[in-house]
CSV table of C-alpha atoms and ligand atoms in Angstrom, one decimal:
chain,number,residue,atom,x,y,z
A,1,MET,CA,0.0,0.0,0.0
A,2,ILE,CA,1.2,3.5,-0.8
A,3,GLN,CA,0.5,6.2,1.8
A,4,PHE,CA,1.3,9.9,1.7
A,5,GLU,CA,-0.2,13.1,3.0
A,6,VAL,CA,-1.9,16.1,1.6
A,7,GLN,CA,0.0,18.8,3.6
A,8,LEU,CA,-2.6,21.2,4.9
A,9,GLY,CA,-1.4,21.9,8.5
A,10,THR,CA,-4.2,21.1,10.9
A,11,ARG,CA,-6.4,19.9,8.0
A,12,ALA,CA,-3.6,17.5,6.6
A,13,TYR,CA,-4.8,14.0,5.7
A,14,PRO,CA,-3.5,10.8,4.2
A,15,ILE,CA,-4.2,9.2,0.8
A,16,TYR,CA,-4.0,5.5,0.7
A,17,ILE,CA,-3.6,3.7,-2.6
A,18,GLY,CA,-3.5,0.0,-3.2
A,19,ALA,CA,-5.4,-3.1,-4.3
A,20,GLY,CA,-7.9,-4.7,-1.9
A,21,LEU,CA,-8.0,-1.8,0.6
A,22,LEU,CA,-11.8,-1.8,0.9
A,23,GLY,CA,-11.9,-5.0,2.9
A,24,GLU,CA,-9.1,-3.9,5.1
A,25,PRO,CA,-10.5,-2.7,8.4
A,26,ARG,CA,-7.4,-1.0,10.0
A,27,THR,CA,-7.0,1.7,7.3
A,28,LEU,CA,-10.5,2.9,7.5
A,29,LYS,CA,-11.4,2.5,11.2
A,30,GLN,CA,-8.4,4.5,12.4
A,31,HIS,CA,-10.0,7.6,10.9
A,32,ILE,CA,-13.5,7.1,12.4
A,33,ARG,CA,-13.7,8.8,15.8
A,34,GLY,CA,-17.3,8.0,16.8
A,35,ASN,CA,-19.5,5.0,16.6
A,36,HIS,CA,-21.8,6.1,13.8
A,37,VAL,CA,-21.1,5.9,10.1
A,38,PHE,CA,-23.3,7.1,7.3
A,39,ILE,CA,-22.3,5.6,3.9
A,40,LEU,CA,-23.5,7.4,0.8
A,41,SER,CA,-23.2,5.5,-2.5
A,42,ASN,CA,-25.4,4.8,-5.5
A,43,GLU,CA,-27.4,2.0,-7.0
A,44,ARG,CA,-24.5,0.7,-9.1
A,45,VAL,CA,-21.7,0.9,-6.6
A,46,ALA,CA,-23.6,-0.3,-3.5
A,47,PRO,CA,-24.2,-3.9,-4.8
A,48,LEU,CA,-20.5,-4.2,-5.8
A,49,TYR,CA,-18.7,-2.7,-2.7
A,50,LEU,CA,-21.0,-1.8,0.2
A,51,GLU,CA,-20.7,-5.2,1.9
A,52,SER,CA,-16.9,-5.1,2.0
A,53,VAL,CA,-16.9,-1.6,3.5
A,54,CYS,CA,-19.6,-2.6,6.1
A,55,ARG,CA,-17.6,-5.6,7.1
A,56,ALA,CA,-14.5,-3.5,7.5
A,57,LEU,CA,-16.4,-1.2,9.8
A,58,GLU,CA,-17.8,-3.8,12.2
A,59,PRO,CA,-19.0,-3.3,14.9
A,60,LYS,CA,-19.8,0.4,14.1
A,61,HIS,CA,-23.4,1.4,13.7
A,62,ILE,CA,-23.9,1.9,10.0
A,63,LEU,CA,-26.6,3.8,8.1
A,64,HIS,CA,-26.6,3.6,4.3
A,65,LEU,CA,-28.3,5.5,1.5
A,66,ALA,CA,-28.0,4.5,-2.2
A,67,LEU,CA,-28.8,7.4,-4.7
A,68,ALA,CA,-29.8,7.0,-8.3
A,69,GLU,CA,-26.9,7.1,-10.8
A,70,GLY,CA,-25.9,10.1,-12.8
A,71,GLU,CA,-25.0,13.7,-12.8
A,72,ASP,CA,-28.7,14.8,-12.4
A,73,THR,CA,-28.4,13.4,-8.8
A,74,LYS,CA,-25.9,16.0,-7.9
A,75,SER,CA,-28.7,18.4,-6.9
A,76,LEU,CA,-30.1,20.4,-4.0
A,77,GLN,CA,-33.0,18.0,-3.9
A,78,THR,CA,-30.7,15.1,-3.3
A,79,LEU,CA,-28.9,17.0,-0.6
A,80,GLU,CA,-32.3,17.5,1.2
A,81,GLN,CA,-32.8,13.8,1.0
A,82,VAL,CA,-29.4,13.2,2.6
A,83,TYR,CA,-30.1,15.6,5.4
A,84,THR,CA,-33.5,14.1,6.0
A,85,CYS,CA,-32.0,10.6,6.2
A,86,LEU,CA,-29.3,11.9,8.7
A,87,LEU,CA,-31.9,13.7,10.8
A,88,GLU,CA,-34.5,11.0,10.8
A,89,ASN,CA,-31.9,8.6,12.1
A,90,ARG,CA,-30.8,11.1,14.8
A,91,CYS,CA,-27.2,11.2,13.5
A,92,GLY,CA,-25.2,13.4,15.8
A,93,ARG,CA,-21.8,15.2,15.5
A,94,ASP,CA,-20.0,11.9,16.2
A,95,THR,CA,-21.2,10.7,12.7
A,96,THR,CA,-18.6,10.1,10.0
A,97,VAL,CA,-19.9,10.5,6.4
A,98,VAL,CA,-18.3,8.0,4.0
A,99,ALA,CA,-18.5,8.7,0.2
A,100,LEU,CA,-18.4,5.3,-1.6
A,101,GLY,CA,-18.6,6.0,-5.3
A,102,GLY,CA,-17.5,8.3,-8.2
A,103,GLY,CA,-17.1,12.1,-8.2
A,104,VAL,CA,-20.9,12.6,-8.0
A,105,ILE,CA,-21.2,10.8,-4.7
A,106,GLY,CA,-18.0,12.3,-3.3
A,107,ASP,CA,-19.1,15.8,-4.2
A,108,ILE,CA,-22.6,15.4,-2.6
A,109,ALA,CA,-21.3,13.5,0.4
A,110,GLY,CA,-18.6,16.0,1.0
A,111,PHE,CA,-20.9,19.0,0.9
A,112,ALA,CA,-23.5,17.2,3.1
A,113,ALA,CA,-20.7,16.5,5.7
A,114,ALA,CA,-19.5,20.1,5.5
A,115,THR,CA,-22.9,21.5,6.3
A,116,TYR,CA,-24.7,18.9,8.4
A,117,LEU,CA,-24.7,20.2,12.0
A,118,ARG,CA,-22.1,22.7,10.8
A,119,GLY,CA,-19.7,20.0,9.8
A,120,VAL,CA,-19.1,16.3,10.6
A,121,ASP,CA,-16.2,14.0,9.7
A,122,PHE,CA,-15.9,12.8,6.1
A,123,ILE,CA,-14.0,10.0,4.3
A,124,GLN,CA,-13.6,9.6,0.6
A,125,ILE,CA,-13.6,6.0,-0.9
A,126,PRO,CA,-13.4,6.8,-4.6
A,127,THR,CA,-14.5,4.0,-7.0
A,128,THR,CA,-13.9,5.6,-10.4
A,129,LEU,CA,-10.6,6.6,-12.0
A,130,VAL,CA,-11.8,10.3,-12.2
A,131,ALA,CA,-12.5,10.2,-8.5
A,132,GLN,CA,-9.3,8.5,-7.6
A,133,VAL,CA,-7.0,10.9,-9.4
A,134,ASP,CA,-9.0,14.1,-9.0
A,135,SER,CA,-12.3,14.7,-7.3
A,136,SER,CA,-11.6,12.8,-4.0
A,137,VAL,CA,-8.4,14.9,-3.4
A,138,GLY,CA,-8.5,18.6,-2.5
A,139,GLY,CA,-11.8,19.2,-0.7
A,140,LYS,CA,-13.9,20.7,-3.4
A,141,THR,CA,-17.4,19.6,-2.6
A,142,GLY,CA,-20.8,20.7,-3.9
A,143,VAL,CA,-23.9,20.2,-6.0
A,144,ASN,CA,-25.2,21.6,-9.3
A,145,HIS,CA,-27.8,24.3,-9.7
A,146,ALA,CA,-30.2,24.6,-12.6
A,147,LEU,CA,-28.2,27.7,-13.6
A,148,GLY,CA,-24.8,26.1,-13.5
A,149,LYS,CA,-22.6,23.1,-12.6
A,150,ASN,CA,-20.9,23.0,-9.2
A,151,MET,CA,-22.4,26.4,-8.3
A,152,ILE,CA,-23.3,25.5,-4.7
A,153,GLY,CA,-20.4,24.1,-2.6
A,154,ALA,CA,-17.7,24.4,-0.1
A,155,PHE,CA,-14.1,23.6,0.4
A,156,TYR,CA,-14.1,20.8,3.0
A,157,GLN,CA,-11.2,18.4,3.4
A,158,PRO,CA,-11.8,14.7,4.2
A,159,GLN,CA,-10.2,12.7,7.1
A,160,CYS,CA,-8.6,10.5,4.5
A,161,VAL,CA,-8.9,9.1,0.9
A,162,ILE,CA,-8.8,5.4,0.3
A,163,ALA,CA,-8.3,4.5,-3.3
A,164,ASP,CA,-8.8,0.8,-3.9
A,165,LEU,CA,-7.5,-0.1,-7.4
A,166,GLU,CA,-9.6,-3.2,-7.4
A,167,CYS,CA,-12.7,-1.1,-7.8
A,168,LEU,CA,-11.5,-0.1,-11.3
A,169,HIS,CA,-12.0,-3.6,-12.6
A,170,THR,CA,-15.8,-3.1,-12.8
A,171,LEU,CA,-15.6,0.3,-14.3
A,172,PRO,CA,-16.9,0.6,-17.9
A,173,ASP,CA,-14.1,1.2,-20.5
A,174,ARG,CA,-15.5,4.6,-21.4
A,175,GLU,CA,-15.3,5.8,-17.7
A,176,LEU,CA,-11.8,4.5,-17.5
A,177,ARG,CA,-10.7,6.5,-20.5
A,178,ALA,CA,-12.3,9.6,-19.1
A,179,GLY,CA,-10.1,9.1,-16.0
A,180,LEU,CA,-7.0,8.8,-18.3
A,181,ALA,CA,-7.8,12.3,-19.6
A,182,GLU,CA,-7.4,13.8,-16.1
A,183,ILE,CA,-4.2,11.8,-15.6
A,184,ILE,CA,-2.7,13.1,-18.8
A,185,LYS,CA,-3.7,16.6,-17.6
A,186,TYR,CA,-1.1,16.4,-14.7
A,187,GLY,CA,1.6,15.5,-17.2
A,188,LEU,CA,0.7,18.4,-19.4
A,189,ILE,CA,0.4,21.1,-16.7
A,190,ARG,CA,3.3,20.3,-14.4
A,191,ASP,CA,5.0,16.9,-14.8
A,192,ALA,CA,6.8,16.4,-18.1
A,193,GLU,CA,8.5,13.2,-16.8
A,194,PHE,CA,5.1,11.7,-16.0
A,195,PHE,CA,3.9,12.7,-19.5
A,196,ALA,CA,6.8,10.7,-21.0
A,197,TRP,CA,6.0,7.8,-18.7
A,198,LEU,CA,2.4,7.9,-20.0
A,199,GLU,CA,3.6,7.9,-23.5
A,200,ASP,CA,5.4,4.6,-22.7
A,201,ASN,CA,2.6,3.0,-20.7
A,202,VAL,CA,-0.8,4.2,-22.0
A,203,GLU,CA,-1.7,0.8,-23.4
A,204,ARG,CA,-0.9,-0.9,-20.1
A,205,LEU,CA,-3.3,1.5,-18.4
A,206,LEU,CA,-6.0,0.8,-21.0
A,207,ALA,CA,-5.5,-2.9,-20.3
A,208,ARG,CA,-5.9,-2.1,-16.5
A,209,ASP,CA,-2.4,-3.4,-15.5
A,210,VAL,CA,-2.4,-3.0,-11.8
A,211,ASP,CA,1.2,-1.9,-11.5
A,212,ALA,CA,0.7,0.8,-14.2
A,213,LEU,CA,-2.6,2.0,-12.6
A,214,THR,CA,-0.9,2.1,-9.2
A,215,HIS,CA,1.9,4.3,-10.6
A,216,ALA,CA,-0.6,6.6,-12.5
A,217,VAL,CA,-3.0,7.0,-9.6
A,218,HIS,CA,-0.1,7.7,-7.2
A,219,ARG,CA,1.7,10.2,-9.4
A,220,SER,CA,-1.6,12.0,-10.2
A,221,CYS,CA,-2.6,12.2,-6.6
A,222,ARG,CA,0.8,13.5,-5.6
A,223,ASN,CA,0.6,16.2,-8.3
A,224,LYS,CA,-2.9,17.2,-7.1
A,225,ALA,CA,-1.8,17.1,-3.4
A,226,GLU,CA,1.1,19.4,-4.1
A,227,VAL,CA,-1.1,21.9,-6.0
A,228,VAL,CA,-3.8,21.8,-3.3
A,229,ALA,CA,-1.2,22.3,-0.5
A,230,GLU,CA,0.1,25.4,-2.4
A,231,ASP,CA,-3.3,26.9,-3.2
A,232,GLU,CA,-6.1,25.2,-1.3
A,233,LEU,CA,-8.7,27.8,-2.0
A,234,GLU,CA,-7.8,28.6,-5.6
A,235,ILE,CA,-6.5,32.1,-4.8
A,236,SER,CA,-2.9,32.3,-6.1
A,237,GLY,CA,-3.7,30.7,-9.4
A,238,ALA,CA,-1.7,27.5,-8.9
A,239,ARG,CA,-4.9,25.5,-8.4
A,240,ALA,CA,-6.5,27.1,-11.4
A,241,MET,CA,-3.9,25.3,-13.6
A,242,LEU,CA,-5.9,22.0,-12.9
A,243,ASN,CA,-8.5,23.5,-15.2
A,244,LEU,CA,-6.5,22.9,-18.4
A,245,GLY,CA,-8.9,22.0,-21.1
A,246,HIS,CA,-11.9,22.6,-18.8
A,247,THR,CA,-13.1,26.0,-20.3
A,248,PHE,CA,-13.1,24.5,-23.7
A,249,GLY,CA,-14.5,21.3,-22.3
A,250,HIS,CA,-17.4,22.9,-20.5
A,251,ALA,CA,-18.3,24.7,-23.7
A,252,ILE,CA,-18.3,21.4,-25.5
A,253,GLU,CA,-20.5,19.7,-22.9
A,254,THR,CA,-23.0,22.6,-22.8
A,255,GLY,CA,-23.0,22.9,-26.6
A,256,LEU,CA,-23.6,19.2,-27.1
A,257,GLY,CA,-26.1,18.9,-24.2
A,258,TYR,CA,-25.0,17.4,-20.9
A,259,GLY,CA,-24.6,13.6,-21.0
A,260,GLN,CA,-23.5,13.3,-24.7
A,261,TRP,CA,-19.8,13.3,-23.9
A,262,LEU,CA,-18.4,12.4,-20.5
A,263,HIS,CA,-16.6,15.3,-18.7
A,264,GLY,CA,-13.2,13.6,-19.2
A,265,GLU,CA,-13.9,13.2,-22.9
A,266,ALA,CA,-14.7,16.9,-23.3
A,267,VAL,CA,-11.6,17.8,-21.2
A,268,ALA,CA,-9.4,15.7,-23.5
A,269,CYS,CA,-10.7,17.5,-26.6
A,270,GLY,CA,-10.4,20.7,-24.7
A,271,MET,CA,-6.8,20.0,-23.8
A,272,LEU,CA,-5.9,19.5,-27.4
A,273,MET,CA,-7.7,22.8,-28.3
A,274,ALA,CA,-5.6,24.6,-25.5
A,275,ALA,CA,-2.5,23.0,-27.0
A,276,ARG,CA,-3.4,24.0,-30.6
A,277,MET,CA,-4.1,27.6,-29.4
A,278,SER,CA,-0.8,27.7,-27.6
A,279,THR,CA,1.0,26.6,-30.8
A,280,ARG,CA,-0.9,29.3,-32.8
A,281,LEU,CA,0.4,31.8,-30.2
A,282,GLY,CA,3.9,30.6,-30.8
A,283,TRP,CA,4.2,29.4,-27.1
A,284,LEU,CA,4.1,25.6,-27.7
A,285,SER,CA,6.2,23.8,-30.4
A,286,GLU,CA,4.4,21.9,-33.1
A,287,GLU,CA,6.3,18.8,-31.8
A,288,ALA,CA,4.9,19.2,-28.3
A,289,CYS,CA,1.4,19.8,-29.7
A,290,GLU,CA,1.7,16.6,-31.8
A,291,ARG,CA,2.9,14.6,-28.8
A,292,THR,CA,-0.2,15.8,-26.9
A,293,ARG,CA,-2.6,14.9,-29.7
A,294,ALA,CA,-0.9,11.5,-30.1
A,295,LEU,CA,-1.1,10.5,-26.4
A,296,LEU,CA,-4.8,11.6,-26.2
A,297,GLN,CA,-5.5,9.6,-29.3
A,298,ARG,CA,-3.8,6.5,-28.0
A,299,ALA,CA,-5.9,6.8,-24.8
A,300,GLN,CA,-8.8,6.5,-27.2
A,301,LEU,CA,-10.3,9.9,-26.2
A,302,PRO,CA,-12.5,11.8,-28.8
A,303,LEU,CA,-10.6,14.6,-30.4
A,304,THR,CA,-13.0,15.7,-33.2
A,305,LEU,CA,-16.2,17.5,-32.6
A,306,PRO,CA,-19.6,16.6,-34.1
A,307,GLU,CA,-20.2,18.8,-37.2
A,308,THR,CA,-23.4,20.2,-35.6
A,309,LEU,CA,-21.3,22.2,-33.1
A,310,GLN,CA,-20.4,25.7,-34.3
A,311,ALA,CA,-17.4,27.8,-33.3
A,312,GLU,CA,-19.8,30.7,-32.4
A,313,THR,CA,-21.8,28.6,-30.0
A,314,LEU,CA,-18.7,27.4,-28.2
A,315,LEU,CA,-17.5,31.0,-28.0
A,316,GLU,CA,-20.7,32.1,-26.3
A,317,HIS,CA,-20.5,29.3,-23.8
A,318,MET,CA,-16.9,30.1,-23.0
A,319,ALA,CA,-17.8,33.8,-22.4
A,320,ARG,CA,-20.0,32.6,-19.6
A,321,ASP,CA,-17.3,30.7,-17.9
A,322,LYS,CA,-16.3,31.2,-14.2
A,323,LYS,CA,-12.9,32.3,-15.4
A,324,VAL,CA,-14.1,35.5,-17.0
A,325,ARG,CA,-12.5,38.3,-14.9
A,326,ALA,CA,-13.4,41.9,-15.6
A,327,GLY,CA,-14.9,40.9,-18.9
A,328,GLN,CA,-11.7,39.1,-20.0
A,329,LEU,CA,-11.7,35.4,-20.5
A,330,HIS,CA,-8.8,33.6,-18.9
A,331,LEU,CA,-7.5,30.3,-20.2
A,332,VAL,CA,-5.0,27.7,-19.1
A,333,LEU,CA,-2.6,27.4,-22.0
A,334,LEU,CA,0.8,25.7,-22.4
A,335,LYS,CA,4.3,26.9,-22.8
A,336,ASP,CA,5.7,23.4,-23.0
A,337,ILE,CA,4.7,19.9,-21.9
A,338,GLY,CA,4.7,20.2,-18.2
A,339,GLN,CA,4.4,24.0,-18.1
A,340,ALA,CA,1.0,25.6,-18.0
A,341,VAL,CA,0.0,29.2,-17.7
A,342,LEU,CA,-3.2,31.0,-16.7
A,343,THR,CA,-3.6,34.0,-18.9
A,344,GLY,CA,-6.0,36.5,-20.5
A,345,GLU,CA,-3.2,37.8,-22.7
A,346,PHE,CA,-4.2,36.5,-26.2
A,347,PRO,CA,-5.9,38.0,-29.2
A,348,ALA,CA,-9.6,37.1,-29.5
A,349,SER,CA,-8.9,36.1,-33.1
A,350,THR,CA,-6.5,33.3,-32.0
A,351,LEU,CA,-9.2,31.8,-29.9
A,352,LYS,CA,-11.7,32.1,-32.7
A,353,ASP,CA,-9.3,30.5,-35.2
A,354,THR,CA,-8.6,27.6,-32.9
A,355,LEU,CA,-12.4,27.0,-32.4
A,356,GLN,CA,-12.9,27.1,-36.1
A,357,GLU,CA,-10.1,24.6,-36.7
A,358,PHE,CA,-12.1,22.1,-34.6
A,359,CYS,CA,-15.6,23.0,-35.6
A,360,GLY,CA,-14.9,23.5,-39.3
A,361,SER,CA,-17.2,26.6,-39.3
B,401,LIG,P1,-19.7,9.4,-11.6
B,401,LIG,O1,-19.6,9.6,-10.2
B,401,LIG,O2,-21.0,9.8,-12.2
B,401,LIG,O3,-19.3,7.9,-11.9
B,401,LIG,C1,-19.4,7.5,-13.3
B,401,LIG,C2,-20.2,6.2,-13.5
B,401,LIG,O4,-19.5,5.1,-13.0
B,401,LIG,C3,-21.5,6.2,-12.7
B,401,LIG,O5,-22.5,5.7,-13.5
B,401,LIG,C4,-21.2,5.4,-11.5
B,401,LIG,O6,-22.4,4.7,-11.0
B,401,LIG,C5,-20.3,4.3,-12.1
B,401,LIG,N1,-19.4,3.7,-11.1
B,401,LIG,C6,-18.7,4.3,-10.1
B,401,LIG,N2,-17.8,3.4,-9.6
B,401,LIG,C7,-17.9,2.3,-10.3
B,401,LIG,C8,-17.2,1.1,-10.3
B,401,LIG,N3,-16.2,0.9,-9.4
B,401,LIG,N4,-17.6,0.1,-11.1
B,401,LIG,C9,-18.6,0.3,-12.0
B,401,LIG,N5,-19.3,1.5,-12.1
B,401,LIG,C10,-18.9,2.5,-11.3
B,401,LIG,O7,-18.6,10.2,-12.4
B,401,LIG,P2,-17.0,10.6,-12.2
B,401,LIG,O8,-16.5,10.6,-13.5
B,401,LIG,O9,-16.5,9.6,-11.1
B,401,LIG,O10,-17.1,12.0,-11.5
B,401,LIG,C11,-17.7,13.1,-12.2
B,401,LIG,C12,-18.2,14.1,-11.2
B,401,LIG,O11,-17.1,14.5,-10.4
B,401,LIG,C13,-18.8,15.3,-11.8
B,401,LIG,O12,-20.0,15.7,-11.1
B,401,LIG,C14,-17.7,16.4,-11.6
B,401,LIG,O13,-18.2,17.7,-11.5
B,401,LIG,C15,-17.1,15.9,-10.3
B,401,LIG,N6,-15.7,16.3,-10.2
B,401,LIG,C16,-15.4,16.9,-9.0
B,401,LIG,C17,-14.0,17.3,-8.8
B,401,LIG,C18,-13.7,17.9,-7.5
B,401,LIG,O14,-12.6,18.4,-7.3
B,401,LIG,N7,-14.5,17.8,-6.5
B,401,LIG,C19,-13.1,17.0,-9.8
B,401,LIG,C20,-13.4,16.4,-10.9
B,401,LIG,C21,-14.8,16.0,-11.1
B,402,LIG,N1,-10.7,19.5,-10.2
B,402,LIG,C1,-10.1,20.8,-10.0
B,402,LIG,C2,-9.8,21.1,-8.6
B,402,LIG,O1,-9.8,20.3,-7.7
B,402,LIG,O2,-9.3,22.2,-8.4
C-alpha cells in the first residue's frame, strides 16, 4: 500500500492507494472517531462494494443511502434527501460520512458533511478513476444548480482518501478512458517526466495493468496534493492550472447537451484545443502539440467535434465561464509539456481561429 499526506497543516490527511484496501478494516477504522457511520453510495456501486466496507467497519453502527446514478443526482433536492436521512436517524456530531462512489457521490457526500450540524467528519472512498485521481483529493465539494454546474459548494477536506484499485476492474471502459484524460492533464500542466511515462505506458493503463494503474494514480494524486497544498482555496492561481482544457471542455459539454460526452472526454478534446491555441500563439512547439494529440488519441479519447457544433456557439458558452474576470476570458494554456500558464493575454482572433479549426465553421 502507498501512503502519503496532503499537507494542509491542521487539515492535513493521508491518501492510501492499493489493491484490496476496501476489505481492510485498520486503514478505514483509524479515521473514524465515533460509533456512527453514514455511507453514501449509488445503485450501481452499493451492490458491488458496500458489503466489503460494512464488514471492515464492524461493529460500528452503519446507516446507508444509495442514490440514483448520474450527474442529475448532484442536486439540492438530493442534498435535502441526505439531510432528511441523517436527521430521521438522529445522526449526531459523532457521525462520519463515508463517500463510496465516483465524483458525483464524493461531491454530494462532502458537501453534506461540510454542512450537516455545521460540519461532521468525512471520508472519501473513490471508486472511479476520475474520483481516484481528481475529485476525492483537495476538498472541493458541492452540487449543481439549474443555472450552473458545481455552483453551490464548499471547500471541505476529508479525514482520509482510500483509493482501492480493485474497484477499477468493474468500471466501464469509457469511464476508465475519461479518467485517463485527467491523468494526462497532470503531465501536461506540471509533470513532463510523468507525461513521458504515460507515452510509454498508456496501453498498459487501458489494459488495467495493476502496476501501471498504481503508478498513474499515485503520481496523479501526488501532483494534485502538491497543488492543493500550495493553493487550497484557488487564490494564487496554482490550483486554477488544474482546469487545463476545462473551459473548452465545459463549452463542448454545454454545446452538445450534458450527457452526450463524459466530462473527461470533453476535457481531453479541450486540452488539445488549448495545445493548438498555444501553438498558434507561438508558445508551444508543433512537436509538443503533436505529442499531446498522439497521447490523447492512443488513450482513445475523442478529439474531433460533431459537425453540428459551431465555433460561435462554443465562444458564447466560453464567455459565460467562471474564469471570466473583468470581462476578459482567462484560459489555461501551455508553454511546454509540463508547463501551464493561466492567462487572459491572447488575441480574441487566435481563440476564434482555434475553435474554427475544430468545428470546421
Ligand atoms: P460518476 O460519479 O457519475 O461515476 C461514473 C459512473 O461510474 C456512474 O455511472 C457510477 O455509477 C459508475 N461507477 C462508479 N464506480 C464504479 C465502479 N467501481 N464500477 C462500475 N461502475 C462504477 O462520475 P465521475 O467521473 O466519477 O465523476 C464526475 C463528477 O465528479 C462530476 O460531477 C464532476 O463535476 C465531479 N468532479 C469533481 C471534482 C472535485 O474536485 N470535487 C473534480 C473532478 C470532477
Ligand atoms: N478539479 C479541479 C480542482 O480540484 O481544483
